[in-house]
PDB file of C-alpha atoms in Angstrom:
ATOM      1  CA  UNK U  30      48.104  97.798  57.852  1.00 43.00           C
ATOM      2  CA  UNK U  31      49.867 101.125  57.550  1.00 50.00           C
ATOM      3  CA  UNK U  32      53.125 101.531  59.375  1.00 53.00           C
ATOM      4  CA  UNK U  33      53.347 104.500  61.671  1.00 56.00           C
ATOM      5  CA  UNK U  34      56.473 106.108  63.204  1.00 49.00           C
ATOM      6  CA  UNK U  35      55.499 104.746  66.566  1.00 51.00           C
ATOM      7  CA  UNK U  36      55.000 101.179  65.078  1.00 54.00           C
ATOM      8  CA  UNK U  37      58.386 101.471  63.146  1.00 53.00           C
ATOM      9  CA  UNK U  38      60.210 102.361  66.362  1.00 51.00           C
ATOM     10  CA  UNK U  39      58.662  99.555  68.188  1.00 50.00           C
ATOM     11  CA  UNK U  40      59.829  97.256  65.341  1.00 54.00           C
ATOM     12  CA  UNK U  41      63.328  98.752  65.441  1.00 52.00           C
ATOM     13  CA  UNK U  42      63.682  97.932  69.067  1.00 49.00           C
ATOM     14  CA  UNK U  43      62.680  94.351  68.333  1.00 49.00           C
ATOM     15  CA  UNK U  44      64.867  93.968  65.138  1.00 53.00           C
ATOM     16  CA  UNK U  45      68.215  92.540  65.259  1.00 58.00           C
ATOM     17  CA  UNK U  46      70.877  94.018  63.137  1.00 67.00           C
ATOM     18  CA  UNK U  47      73.879  91.842  62.225  1.00 84.00           C
ATOM     19  CA  UNK U  48      76.581  93.769  60.672  1.00 92.00           C
ATOM     20  CA  UNK U  49      80.392  93.454  60.432  1.00 93.00           C
ATOM     21  CA  UNK U  50      82.914  96.061  61.363  1.00 95.00           C
ATOM     22  CA  UNK U  51      85.039  96.382  58.082  1.00 92.00           C
ATOM     23  CA  UNK U  52      87.154  99.374  59.208  1.00 93.00           C
ATOM     24  CA  UNK U  53      87.948 100.763  62.656  1.00 95.00           C
ATOM     25  CA  UNK U  54      90.867 103.215  63.393  1.00 94.00           C
ATOM     26  CA  UNK U  55      91.505 106.534  65.075  1.00 92.00           C
ATOM     27  CA  UNK U  56      89.574 108.521  62.400  1.00 93.00           C
ATOM     28  CA  UNK U  57      87.024 106.188  60.726  1.00 95.00           C
ATOM     29  CA  UNK U  58      84.545 103.387  61.355  1.00 96.00           C
ATOM     30  CA  UNK U  59      82.749 101.342  58.749  1.00 94.00           C
ATOM     31  CA  UNK U  60      80.191  98.676  58.968  1.00 95.00           C
ATOM     32  CA  UNK U  61      78.544  96.380  56.230  1.00 92.00           C
ATOM     33  CA  UNK U  62      75.457  94.217  56.256  1.00 91.00           C
ATOM     34  CA  UNK U  63      73.589  92.199  53.811  1.00 89.00           C
ATOM     35  CA  UNK U  64      69.787  92.680  54.241  1.00 86.00           C
ATOM     36  CA  UNK U  65      67.351  91.080  51.759  1.00 84.00           C
ATOM     37  CA  UNK U  66      70.225  90.532  49.219  1.00 83.00           C
ATOM     38  CA  UNK U  67      71.204  94.210  49.429  1.00 83.00           C
ATOM     39  CA  UNK U  68      74.612  95.287  50.875  1.00 86.00           C
ATOM     40  CA  UNK U  69      74.408  98.316  53.064  1.00 88.00           C
ATOM     41  CA  UNK U  70      77.445 100.258  54.178  1.00 90.00           C
ATOM     42  CA  UNK U  71      77.662 102.758  57.124  1.00 93.00           C
ATOM     43  CA  UNK U  72      80.653 105.080  57.357  1.00 93.00           C
ATOM     44  CA  UNK U  73      81.670 107.564  60.177  1.00 96.00           C
ATOM     45  CA  UNK U  74      84.669 109.716  59.963  1.00 95.00           C
ATOM     46  CA  UNK U  75      86.244 112.139  62.240  1.00 94.00           C
ATOM     47  CA  UNK U  76      87.123 114.746  59.703  1.00 84.00           C
ATOM     48  CA  UNK U  77      87.517 117.688  61.978  1.00 81.00           C
ATOM     49  CA  UNK U  78      88.379 117.616  65.728  1.00 83.00           C
ATOM     50  CA  UNK U  79      85.082 116.872  67.520  1.00 87.00           C
ATOM     51  CA  UNK U  80      83.088 116.401  64.420  1.00 95.00           C
ATOM     52  CA  UNK U  81      81.758 113.208  62.977  1.00 96.00           C
ATOM     53  CA  UNK U  82      80.431 112.998  59.585  1.00 96.00           C
ATOM     54  CA  UNK U  83      78.314 109.966  58.741  1.00 94.00           C
ATOM     55  CA  UNK U  84      77.091 108.423  55.455  1.00 91.00           C
ATOM     56  CA  UNK U  85      75.287 105.239  54.569  1.00 89.00           C
ATOM     57  CA  UNK U  86      74.473 103.752  51.131  1.00 85.00           C
ATOM     58  CA  UNK U  87      73.615 100.509  49.287  1.00 83.00           C
ATOM     59  CA  UNK U  88      76.036  99.095  46.948  1.00 79.00           C
ATOM     60  CA  UNK U  89      74.875  99.050  43.400  1.00 67.00           C
ATOM     61  CA  UNK U  90      77.164  95.995  42.732  1.00 64.00           C
ATOM     62  CA  UNK U  91      78.423  94.117  45.727  1.00 65.00           C
ATOM     63  CA  UNK U  92      81.188  92.575  43.537  1.00 63.00           C
ATOM     64  CA  UNK U  93      82.779  96.017  42.983  1.00 61.00           C
ATOM     65  CA  UNK U  94      84.926  97.512  45.731  1.00 64.00           C
ATOM     66  CA  UNK U  95      82.827  99.652  48.030  1.00 61.00           C
ATOM     67  CA  UNK U  96      85.264 102.584  48.067  1.00 64.00           C
ATOM     68  CA  UNK U  97      84.133 103.673  44.601  1.00 54.00           C
ATOM     69  CA  UNK U  98      81.400 106.389  44.857  1.00 58.00           C
ATOM     70  CA  UNK U  99      80.009 105.325  41.445  1.00 64.00           C
ATOM     71  CA  UNK U 100      78.919 101.988  43.054  1.00 57.00           C
ATOM     72  CA  UNK U 101      76.766 103.678  45.588  1.00 59.00           C
ATOM     73  CA  UNK U 102      73.094 104.421  45.699  1.00 62.00           C
ATOM     74  CA  UNK U 103      71.288 106.459  48.299  1.00 59.00           C
ATOM     75  CA  UNK U 104      67.672 106.129  47.091  1.00 62.00           C
ATOM     76  CA  UNK U 105      64.970 103.741  48.296  1.00 59.00           C
ATOM     77  CA  UNK U 106      65.157 100.494  46.547  1.00 56.00           C
ATOM     78  CA  UNK U 107      61.703  99.189  47.439  1.00 60.00           C
ATOM     79  CA  UNK U 108      63.104  95.717  47.895  1.00 61.00           C
ATOM     80  CA  UNK U 109      62.029  95.490  51.619  1.00 63.00           C
ATOM     81  CA  UNK U 110      63.939  95.127  54.755  1.00 76.00           C
ATOM     82  CA  UNK U 111      63.633  98.867  55.747  1.00 79.00           C
ATOM     83  CA  UNK U 112      63.220  98.082  59.389  1.00 82.00           C
ATOM     84  CA  UNK U 113      66.464  95.911  59.372  1.00 85.00           C
ATOM     85  CA  UNK U 114      68.290  98.559  57.409  1.00 85.00           C
ATOM     86  CA  UNK U 115      67.291 101.313  59.887  1.00 86.00           C
ATOM     87  CA  UNK U 116      68.220  99.057  62.796  1.00 88.00           C
ATOM     88  CA  UNK U 117      71.722  98.351  61.236  1.00 90.00           C
ATOM     89  CA  UNK U 118      72.156 102.095  60.799  1.00 90.00           C
ATOM     90  CA  UNK U 119      70.961 103.098  64.269  1.00 91.00           C
ATOM     91  CA  UNK U 120      73.236 100.455  66.000  1.00 92.00           C
ATOM     92  CA  UNK U 121      76.215 101.516  63.796  1.00 94.00           C
ATOM     93  CA  UNK U 122      75.680 105.067  64.713  1.00 94.00           C
ATOM     94  CA  UNK U 123      75.433 104.160  68.382  1.00 93.00           C
ATOM     95  CA  UNK U 124      78.641 102.037  68.216  1.00 95.00           C
ATOM     96  CA  UNK U 125      80.508 104.882  66.430  1.00 96.00           C
ATOM     97  CA  UNK U 126      79.390 107.384  68.937  1.00 95.00           C
ATOM     98  CA  UNK U 127      80.505 105.181  71.852  1.00 95.00           C
ATOM     99  CA  UNK U 128      83.947 104.636  70.176  1.00 94.00           C
ATOM    100  CA  UNK U 129      84.566 108.413  69.350  1.00 94.00           C
ATOM    101  CA  UNK U 130      82.362 110.417  71.702  1.00 94.00           C
ATOM    102  CA  UNK U 131      81.831 113.274  69.175  1.00 95.00           C
ATOM    103  CA  UNK U 132      80.229 116.421  70.403  1.00 95.00           C
ATOM    104  CA  UNK U 133      78.805 116.998  66.894  1.00 96.00           C
ATOM    105  CA  UNK U 134      77.532 114.740  64.116  1.00 96.00           C
ATOM    106  CA  UNK U 135      76.721 115.711  60.538  1.00 96.00           C
ATOM    107  CA  UNK U 136      74.897 114.053  57.659  1.00 93.00           C
ATOM    108  CA  UNK U 137      72.524 114.772  54.809  1.00 90.00           C
ATOM    109  CA  UNK U 138      69.231 113.125  54.050  1.00 87.00           C
ATOM    110  CA  UNK U 139      67.950 113.289  50.433  1.00 82.00           C
ATOM    111  CA  UNK U 140      64.168 113.987  49.879  1.00 78.00           C
ATOM    112  CA  UNK U 141      62.246 111.273  48.161  1.00 74.00           C
ATOM    113  CA  UNK U 142      59.437 112.570  45.966  1.00 73.00           C
ATOM    114  CA  UNK U 143      59.651 116.010  47.589  1.00 71.00           C
ATOM    115  CA  UNK U 144      58.607 114.541  50.883  1.00 74.00           C
ATOM    116  CA  UNK U 145      60.014 115.062  54.451  1.00 81.00           C
ATOM    117  CA  UNK U 146      59.326 111.440  55.441  1.00 81.00           C
ATOM    118  CA  UNK U 147      62.871 110.117  55.213  1.00 80.00           C
ATOM    119  CA  UNK U 148      64.213 113.001  57.459  1.00 86.00           C
ATOM    120  CA  UNK U 149      61.294 112.566  59.887  1.00 87.00           C
ATOM    121  CA  UNK U 150      62.315 108.934  60.172  1.00 85.00           C
ATOM    122  CA  UNK U 151      65.995 109.645  60.697  1.00 87.00           C
ATOM    123  CA  UNK U 152      65.091 112.220  63.339  1.00 89.00           C
ATOM    124  CA  UNK U 153      63.039 109.466  65.195  1.00 88.00           C
ATOM    125  CA  UNK U 154      65.931 107.061  64.686  1.00 87.00           C
ATOM    126  CA  UNK U 155      68.400 109.505  66.243  1.00 90.00           C
ATOM    127  CA  UNK U 156      66.100 110.109  69.306  1.00 89.00           C
ATOM    128  CA  UNK U 157      65.919 106.315  69.867  1.00 87.00           C
ATOM    129  CA  UNK U 158      69.519 105.357  69.301  1.00 89.00           C
ATOM    130  CA  UNK U 159      71.188 108.602  70.709  1.00 92.00           C
ATOM    131  CA  UNK U 160      69.241 109.889  73.571  1.00 92.00           C
ATOM    132  CA  UNK U 161      72.113 112.073  74.748  1.00 92.00           C
ATOM    133  CA  UNK U 162      72.013 113.995  71.566  1.00 95.00           C
ATOM    134  CA  UNK U 163      69.668 116.619  69.859  1.00 95.00           C
ATOM    135  CA  UNK U 164      69.161 116.854  66.175  1.00 94.00           C
ATOM    136  CA  UNK U 165      68.490 120.093  64.209  1.00 94.00           C
ATOM    137  CA  UNK U 166      67.750 119.735  60.595  1.00 94.00           C
ATOM    138  CA  UNK U 167      67.849 122.447  57.810  1.00 94.00           C
ATOM    139  CA  UNK U 168      66.250 122.214  54.460  1.00 91.00           C
ATOM    140  CA  UNK U 169      68.736 122.678  51.632  1.00 91.00           C
ATOM    141  CA  UNK U 170      67.175 122.346  48.117  1.00 88.00           C
ATOM    142  CA  UNK U 171      66.155 118.727  47.678  1.00 86.00           C
ATOM    143  CA  UNK U 172      67.879 117.458  51.015  1.00 88.00           C
ATOM    144  CA  UNK U 173      68.070 118.130  54.692  1.00 91.00           C
ATOM    145  CA  UNK U 174      71.333 118.752  56.396  1.00 93.00           C
ATOM    146  CA  UNK U 175      71.359 117.337  59.934  1.00 95.00           C
ATOM    147  CA  UNK U 176      73.574 118.795  62.851  1.00 96.00           C
ATOM    148  CA  UNK U 177      73.377 116.338  65.754  1.00 96.00           C
ATOM    149  CA  UNK U 178      74.985 117.819  68.984  1.00 95.00           C
ATOM    150  CA  UNK U 179      75.439 116.494  72.481  1.00 94.00           C
ATOM    151  CA  UNK U 180      72.952 117.799  74.983  1.00 91.00           C
TER     152      UNK U 180
END
């Protein structure tokens, strides 16, 4: 059976996402979860007043410190668990927004195989987890820049 956006959103609503908060201070918030033997990290930072920048990645090697950018991968792994990963990301975004109340959120979504599918999924994810915000995406080369602003 082919997974549609609607089916995926229903599954997201039913999927639990266990993650641990690994950093939380006045300017940053990070969570980490192990899903299907993959270590996923979410990071939110208040770089500029009122602007939250978010990023999420998979660690290539969980035994190497997560702060090293060379240990990060942003592509699809194909190892499964996508619904749990999206649920973890959605709940991490929701918690970060509840803590910092940013009027603007920024992030970038890379294209996979010249497709808009990943950006479409992120847009649906934002609608589900952040109903008080509106996302605008701009295509920039092989990626989409997202600006998410409070309604």
